[in-house]
mmCIF file of C-alpha atoms in Angstrom:
data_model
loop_
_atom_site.group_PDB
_atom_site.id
_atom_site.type_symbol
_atom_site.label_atom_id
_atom_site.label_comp_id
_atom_site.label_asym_id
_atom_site.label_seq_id
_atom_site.Cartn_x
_atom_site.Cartn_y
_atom_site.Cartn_z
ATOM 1 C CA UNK V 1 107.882 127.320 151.295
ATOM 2 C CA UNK V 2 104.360 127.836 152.023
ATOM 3 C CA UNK V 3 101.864 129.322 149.526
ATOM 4 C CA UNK V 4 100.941 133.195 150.491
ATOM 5 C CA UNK V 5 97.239 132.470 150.231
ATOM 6 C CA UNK V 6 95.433 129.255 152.055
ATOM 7 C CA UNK V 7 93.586 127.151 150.028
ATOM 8 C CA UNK V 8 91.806 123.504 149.098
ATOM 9 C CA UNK V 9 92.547 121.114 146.828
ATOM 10 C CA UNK V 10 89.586 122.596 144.810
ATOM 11 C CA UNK V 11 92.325 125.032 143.385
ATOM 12 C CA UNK V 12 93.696 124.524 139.450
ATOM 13 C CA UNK V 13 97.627 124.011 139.009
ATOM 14 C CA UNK V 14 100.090 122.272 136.916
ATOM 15 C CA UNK V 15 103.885 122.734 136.113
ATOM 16 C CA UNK V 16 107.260 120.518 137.769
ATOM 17 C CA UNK V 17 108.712 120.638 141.073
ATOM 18 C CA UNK V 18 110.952 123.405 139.981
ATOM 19 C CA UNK V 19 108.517 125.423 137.761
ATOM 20 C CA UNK V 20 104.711 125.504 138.683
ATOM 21 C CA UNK V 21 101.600 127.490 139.387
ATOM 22 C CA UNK V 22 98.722 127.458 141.275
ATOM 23 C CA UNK V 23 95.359 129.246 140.480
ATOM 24 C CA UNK V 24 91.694 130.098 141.764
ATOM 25 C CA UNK V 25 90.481 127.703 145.106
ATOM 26 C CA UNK V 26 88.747 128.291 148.086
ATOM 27 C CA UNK V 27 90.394 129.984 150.753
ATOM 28 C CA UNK V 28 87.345 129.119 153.052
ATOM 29 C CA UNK V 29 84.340 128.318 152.753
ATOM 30 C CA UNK V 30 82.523 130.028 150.584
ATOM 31 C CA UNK V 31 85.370 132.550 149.959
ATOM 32 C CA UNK V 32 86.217 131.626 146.274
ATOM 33 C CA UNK V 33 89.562 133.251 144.482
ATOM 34 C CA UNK V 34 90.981 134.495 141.585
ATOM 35 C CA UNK V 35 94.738 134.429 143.578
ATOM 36 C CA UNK V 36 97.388 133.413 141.460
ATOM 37 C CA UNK V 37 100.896 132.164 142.694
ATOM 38 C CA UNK V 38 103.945 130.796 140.214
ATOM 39 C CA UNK V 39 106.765 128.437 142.107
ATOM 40 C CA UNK V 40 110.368 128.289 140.844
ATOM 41 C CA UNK V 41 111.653 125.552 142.752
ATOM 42 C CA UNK V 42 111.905 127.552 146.315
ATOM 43 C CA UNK V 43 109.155 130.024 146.801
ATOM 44 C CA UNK V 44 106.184 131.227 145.704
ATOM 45 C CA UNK V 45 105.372 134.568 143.963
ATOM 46 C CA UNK V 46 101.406 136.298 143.271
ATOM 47 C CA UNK V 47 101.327 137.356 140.036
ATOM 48 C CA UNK V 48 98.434 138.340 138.249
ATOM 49 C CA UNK V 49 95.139 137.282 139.357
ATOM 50 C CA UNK V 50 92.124 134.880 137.206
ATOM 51 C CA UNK V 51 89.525 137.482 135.510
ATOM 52 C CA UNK V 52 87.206 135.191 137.472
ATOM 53 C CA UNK V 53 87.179 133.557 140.583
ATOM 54 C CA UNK V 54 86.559 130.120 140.663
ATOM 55 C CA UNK V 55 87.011 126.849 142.067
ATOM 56 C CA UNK V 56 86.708 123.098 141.153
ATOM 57 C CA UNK V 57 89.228 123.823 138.077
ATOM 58 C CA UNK V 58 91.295 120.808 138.819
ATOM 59 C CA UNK V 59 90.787 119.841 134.948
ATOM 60 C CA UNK V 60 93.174 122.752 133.729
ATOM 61 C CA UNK V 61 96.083 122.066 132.320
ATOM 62 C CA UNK V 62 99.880 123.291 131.086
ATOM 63 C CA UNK V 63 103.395 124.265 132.109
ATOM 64 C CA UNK V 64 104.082 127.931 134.478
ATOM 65 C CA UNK V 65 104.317 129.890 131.148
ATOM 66 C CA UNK V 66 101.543 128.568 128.844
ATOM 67 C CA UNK V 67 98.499 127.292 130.801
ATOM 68 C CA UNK V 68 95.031 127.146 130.434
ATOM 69 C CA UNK V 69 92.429 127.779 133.299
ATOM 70 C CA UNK V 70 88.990 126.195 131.940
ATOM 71 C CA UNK V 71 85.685 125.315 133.401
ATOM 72 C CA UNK V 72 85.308 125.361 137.302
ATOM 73 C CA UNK V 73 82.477 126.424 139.946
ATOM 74 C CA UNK V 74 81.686 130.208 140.696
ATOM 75 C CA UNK V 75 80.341 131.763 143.965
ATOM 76 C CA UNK V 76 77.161 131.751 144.289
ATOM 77 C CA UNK V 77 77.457 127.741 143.012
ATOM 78 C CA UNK V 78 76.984 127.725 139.131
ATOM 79 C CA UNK V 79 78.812 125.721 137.004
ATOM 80 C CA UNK V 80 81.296 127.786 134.723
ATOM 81 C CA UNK V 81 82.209 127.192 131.004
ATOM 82 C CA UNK V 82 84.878 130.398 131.167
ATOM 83 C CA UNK V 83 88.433 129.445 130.145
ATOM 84 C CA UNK V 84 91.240 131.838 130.110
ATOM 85 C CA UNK V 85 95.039 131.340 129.067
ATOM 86 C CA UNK V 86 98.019 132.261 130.663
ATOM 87 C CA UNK V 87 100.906 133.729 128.799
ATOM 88 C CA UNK V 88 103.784 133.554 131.858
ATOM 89 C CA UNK V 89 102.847 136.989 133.301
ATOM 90 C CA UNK V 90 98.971 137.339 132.884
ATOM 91 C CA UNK V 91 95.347 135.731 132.542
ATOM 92 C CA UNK V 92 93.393 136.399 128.832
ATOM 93 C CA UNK V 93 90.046 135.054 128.788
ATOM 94 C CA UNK V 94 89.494 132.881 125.601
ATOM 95 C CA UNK V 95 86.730 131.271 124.301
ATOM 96 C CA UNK V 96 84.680 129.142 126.396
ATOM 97 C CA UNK V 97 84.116 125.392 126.800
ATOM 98 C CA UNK V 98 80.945 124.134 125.407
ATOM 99 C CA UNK V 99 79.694 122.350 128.057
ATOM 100 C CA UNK V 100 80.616 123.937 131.565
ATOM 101 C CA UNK V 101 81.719 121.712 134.337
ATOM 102 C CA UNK V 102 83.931 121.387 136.899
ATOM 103 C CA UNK V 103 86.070 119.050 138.816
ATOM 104 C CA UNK V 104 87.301 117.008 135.700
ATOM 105 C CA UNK V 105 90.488 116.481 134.447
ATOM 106 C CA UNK V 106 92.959 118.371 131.716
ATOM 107 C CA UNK V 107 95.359 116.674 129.721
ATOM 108 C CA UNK V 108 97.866 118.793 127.444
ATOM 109 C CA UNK V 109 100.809 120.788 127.860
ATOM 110 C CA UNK V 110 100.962 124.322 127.101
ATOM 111 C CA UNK V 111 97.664 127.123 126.110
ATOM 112 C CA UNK V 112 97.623 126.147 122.702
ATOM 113 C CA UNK V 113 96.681 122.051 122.421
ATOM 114 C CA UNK V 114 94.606 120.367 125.681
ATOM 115 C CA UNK V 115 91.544 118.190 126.185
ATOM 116 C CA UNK V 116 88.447 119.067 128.587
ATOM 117 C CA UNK V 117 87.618 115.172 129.698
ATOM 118 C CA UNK V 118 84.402 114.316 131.980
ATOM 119 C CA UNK V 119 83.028 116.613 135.055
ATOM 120 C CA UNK V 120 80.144 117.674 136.979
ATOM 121 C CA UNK V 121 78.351 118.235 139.380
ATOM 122 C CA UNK V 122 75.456 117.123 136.051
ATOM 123 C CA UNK V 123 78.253 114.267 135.587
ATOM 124 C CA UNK V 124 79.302 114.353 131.874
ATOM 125 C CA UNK V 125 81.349 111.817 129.590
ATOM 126 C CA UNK V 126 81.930 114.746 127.376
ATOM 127 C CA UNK V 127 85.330 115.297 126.158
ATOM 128 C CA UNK V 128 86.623 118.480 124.430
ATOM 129 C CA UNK V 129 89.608 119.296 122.652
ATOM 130 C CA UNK V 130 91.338 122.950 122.542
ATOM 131 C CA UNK V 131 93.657 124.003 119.403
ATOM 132 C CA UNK V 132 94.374 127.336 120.816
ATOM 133 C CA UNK V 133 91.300 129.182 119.458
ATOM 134 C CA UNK V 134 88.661 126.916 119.892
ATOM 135 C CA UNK V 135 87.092 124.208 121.761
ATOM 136 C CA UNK V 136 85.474 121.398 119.724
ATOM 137 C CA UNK V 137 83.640 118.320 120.823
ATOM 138 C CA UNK V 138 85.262 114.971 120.388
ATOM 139 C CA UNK V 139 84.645 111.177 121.539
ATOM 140 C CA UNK V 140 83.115 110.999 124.729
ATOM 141 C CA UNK V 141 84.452 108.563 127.557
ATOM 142 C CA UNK V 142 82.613 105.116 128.063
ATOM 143 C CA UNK V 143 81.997 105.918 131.346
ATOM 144 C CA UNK V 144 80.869 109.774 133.212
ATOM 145 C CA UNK V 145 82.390 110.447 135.937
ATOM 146 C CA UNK V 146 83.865 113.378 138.194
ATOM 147 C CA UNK V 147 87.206 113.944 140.022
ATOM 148 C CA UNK V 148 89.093 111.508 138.020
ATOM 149 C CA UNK V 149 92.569 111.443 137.298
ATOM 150 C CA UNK V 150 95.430 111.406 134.187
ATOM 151 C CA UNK V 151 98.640 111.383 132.749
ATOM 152 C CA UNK V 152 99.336 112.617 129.597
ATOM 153 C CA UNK V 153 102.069 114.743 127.369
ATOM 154 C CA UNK V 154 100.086 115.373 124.821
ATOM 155 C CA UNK V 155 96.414 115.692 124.590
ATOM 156 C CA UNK V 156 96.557 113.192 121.509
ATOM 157 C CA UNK V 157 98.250 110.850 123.790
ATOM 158 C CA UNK V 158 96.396 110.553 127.309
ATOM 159 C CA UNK V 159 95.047 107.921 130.139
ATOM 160 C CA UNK V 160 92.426 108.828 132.558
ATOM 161 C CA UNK V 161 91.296 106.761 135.715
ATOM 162 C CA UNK V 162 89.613 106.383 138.673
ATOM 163 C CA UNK V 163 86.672 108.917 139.486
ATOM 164 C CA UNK V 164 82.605 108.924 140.622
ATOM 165 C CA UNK V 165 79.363 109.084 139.457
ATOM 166 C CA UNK V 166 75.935 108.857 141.376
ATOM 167 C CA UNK V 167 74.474 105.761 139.468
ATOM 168 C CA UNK V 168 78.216 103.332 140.424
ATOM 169 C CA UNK V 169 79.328 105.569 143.154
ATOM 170 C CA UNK V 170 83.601 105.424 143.028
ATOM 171 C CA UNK V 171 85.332 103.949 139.842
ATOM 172 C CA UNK V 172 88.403 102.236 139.297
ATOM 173 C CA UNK V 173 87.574 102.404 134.920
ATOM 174 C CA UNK V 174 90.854 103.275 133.167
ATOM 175 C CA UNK V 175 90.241 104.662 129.693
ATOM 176 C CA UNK V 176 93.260 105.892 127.338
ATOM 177 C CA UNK V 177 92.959 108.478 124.334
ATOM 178 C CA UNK V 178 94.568 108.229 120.883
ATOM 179 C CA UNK V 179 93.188 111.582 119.714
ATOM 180 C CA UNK V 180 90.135 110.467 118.345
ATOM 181 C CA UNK V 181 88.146 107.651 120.459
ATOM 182 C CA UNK V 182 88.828 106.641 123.898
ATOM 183 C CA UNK V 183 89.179 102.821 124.698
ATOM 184 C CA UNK V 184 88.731 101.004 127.585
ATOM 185 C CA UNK V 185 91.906 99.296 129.254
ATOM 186 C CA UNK V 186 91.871 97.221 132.587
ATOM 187 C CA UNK V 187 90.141 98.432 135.721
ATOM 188 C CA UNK V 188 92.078 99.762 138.659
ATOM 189 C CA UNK V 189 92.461 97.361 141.790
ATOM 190 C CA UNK V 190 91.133 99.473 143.990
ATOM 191 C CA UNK V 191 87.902 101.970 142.932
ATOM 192 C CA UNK V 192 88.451 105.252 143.991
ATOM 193 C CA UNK V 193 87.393 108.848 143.534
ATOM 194 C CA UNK V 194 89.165 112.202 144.136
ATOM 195 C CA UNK V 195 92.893 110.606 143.777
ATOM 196 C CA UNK V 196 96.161 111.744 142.719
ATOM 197 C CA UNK V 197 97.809 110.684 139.646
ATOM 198 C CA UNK V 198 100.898 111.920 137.323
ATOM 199 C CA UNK V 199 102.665 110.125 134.725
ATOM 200 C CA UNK V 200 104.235 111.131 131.312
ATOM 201 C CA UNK V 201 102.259 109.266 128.949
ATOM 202 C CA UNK V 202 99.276 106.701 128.558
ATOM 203 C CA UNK V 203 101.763 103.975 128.339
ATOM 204 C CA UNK V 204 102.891 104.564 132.314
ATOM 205 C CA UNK V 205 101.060 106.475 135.025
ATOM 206 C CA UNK V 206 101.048 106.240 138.819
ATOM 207 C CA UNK V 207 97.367 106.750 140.683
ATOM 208 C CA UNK V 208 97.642 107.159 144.113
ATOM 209 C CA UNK V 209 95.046 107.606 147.456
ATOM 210 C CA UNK V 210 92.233 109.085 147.128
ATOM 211 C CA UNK V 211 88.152 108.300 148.492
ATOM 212 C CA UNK V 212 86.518 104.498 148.483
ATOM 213 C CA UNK V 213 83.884 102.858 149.964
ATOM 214 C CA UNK V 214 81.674 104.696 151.760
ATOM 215 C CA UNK V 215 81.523 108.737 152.070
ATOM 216 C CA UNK V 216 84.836 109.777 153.961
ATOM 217 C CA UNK V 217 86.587 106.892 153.812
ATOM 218 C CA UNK V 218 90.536 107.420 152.602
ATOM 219 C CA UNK V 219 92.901 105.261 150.720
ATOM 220 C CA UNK V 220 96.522 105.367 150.739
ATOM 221 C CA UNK V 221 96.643 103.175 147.783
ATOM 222 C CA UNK V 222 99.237 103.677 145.178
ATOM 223 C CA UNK V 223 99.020 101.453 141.594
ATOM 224 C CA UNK V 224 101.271 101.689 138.836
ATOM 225 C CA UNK V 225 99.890 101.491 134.863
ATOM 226 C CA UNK V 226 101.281 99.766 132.043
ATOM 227 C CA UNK V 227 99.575 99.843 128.901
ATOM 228 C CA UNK V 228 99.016 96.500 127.637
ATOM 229 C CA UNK V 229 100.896 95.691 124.162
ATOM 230 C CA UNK V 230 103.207 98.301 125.460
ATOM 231 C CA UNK V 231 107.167 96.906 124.817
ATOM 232 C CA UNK V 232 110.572 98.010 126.698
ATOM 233 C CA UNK V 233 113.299 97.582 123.976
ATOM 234 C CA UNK V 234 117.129 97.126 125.464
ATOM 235 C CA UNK V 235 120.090 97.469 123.693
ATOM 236 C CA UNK V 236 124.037 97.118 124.818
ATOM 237 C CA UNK V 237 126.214 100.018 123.030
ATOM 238 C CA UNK V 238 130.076 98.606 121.977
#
């Protein structure tokens, strides 16, 4: 089932194929929103809208009834540090990043415990971490960038790839978290900015098309990460 209001990939969302929602976007261009839709596995439903409309929020983060909404671009362009939290029926707004961005990436799983990582368009290494109440500043990545990707479960347990900046152009740097410092793991096989990715923990992700090369130029490129050191244990029950 379709979504009742069109809109680019420049929208926020998060959840599971049975349980998701989608917030803020452009409808067209120019035309910023604050719609917001929730999916239960066959259709989708407008509940209540953002305070603010906004776009570029691809960095928030959460399941459909505990999610955060943080950072983003407003209309007329400026970049936002706003961040507001879903409860399952409607948007509070909380306090704000420190450092407003948008088009990074959000790690974390529910409105109480997420991290803020990288951004632009000013492209930022800066990574911030959210207990609920507050946002504090943490270790920055080894490498800014913009429209990366991540998998996560926890945002003390997180890997983020891929992504741009102006001075390297696309990326293929893969960084994990362990709540503290983020370390740098092996490059992706194939640079890329703007991609896909998913995965339940920084011990096994998927990243999948996005941009490389030169401006317009798509990938269908799908890689698979394993963490190095990482171990699969099997055992036969008698």
């Amino acid at each position: 089932a379709d979504l009742n209001t069109n809109k680019d990939n420049n929208c926020g969302g998060t959840g599971t194929q049975t349980a998701g929602i989608a917030f803020g976007g452009e409808g067209s261009p120019g035309a910023v929103t604050a719609t917001t839709e929730t999916w239960n596995g066959s259709g989708w439903t407008e509940v209540g809208d953002l305070n603010t409309t906004r776009r570029g929020t691809e960095q928030s983060t959460g399941i459909v009834t505990s999610a955060l909404c943080f950072g983003g671009d407003q209309d007329p362009p400026g970049t936002s540090a706003l961040n507001e939290s879903w409860n399952g029926s409607s948007w509070t707004e909380v306090a704000n990043l420190n450092t407003g961005r948008a088009r990074g990436i959000g790690t974390g799983v529910s409105n109480t415990a997420a991290l803020c990582v990288g951004g632009g368009p000013s492209v930022t290494a800066a990574t911030e971490s959210w207990n609920g109440t507050a946002w504090t500043e943490v270790g920055d990545l080894n490498t800014a960038r913009q429209r990366l990707a991540a998998a996560s479960n926890t945002y003390t347990d997180s890997v983020v790839f891929g992504g741009n900046n102006p001075s390297s152009g696309e990326v293929g740097v893969t960084e994990t978290w362990n709540g503290s410092a983020w370390t740098e793991g092996t490059d992706m096989s194939t640079a890329r900015t703007e991609l896909g990715g998913g995965g339940a923990t920084k011990s096994s992700a998927i990243a999948f098309a996005g941009q490389t090369g030169s401006p317009n130029v798509r990938t269908a490129a799908t890689e698979e990460w394993s963490q190095p050191g990482a171990t699969t244990v099997s055992f036969t029950v008698s």
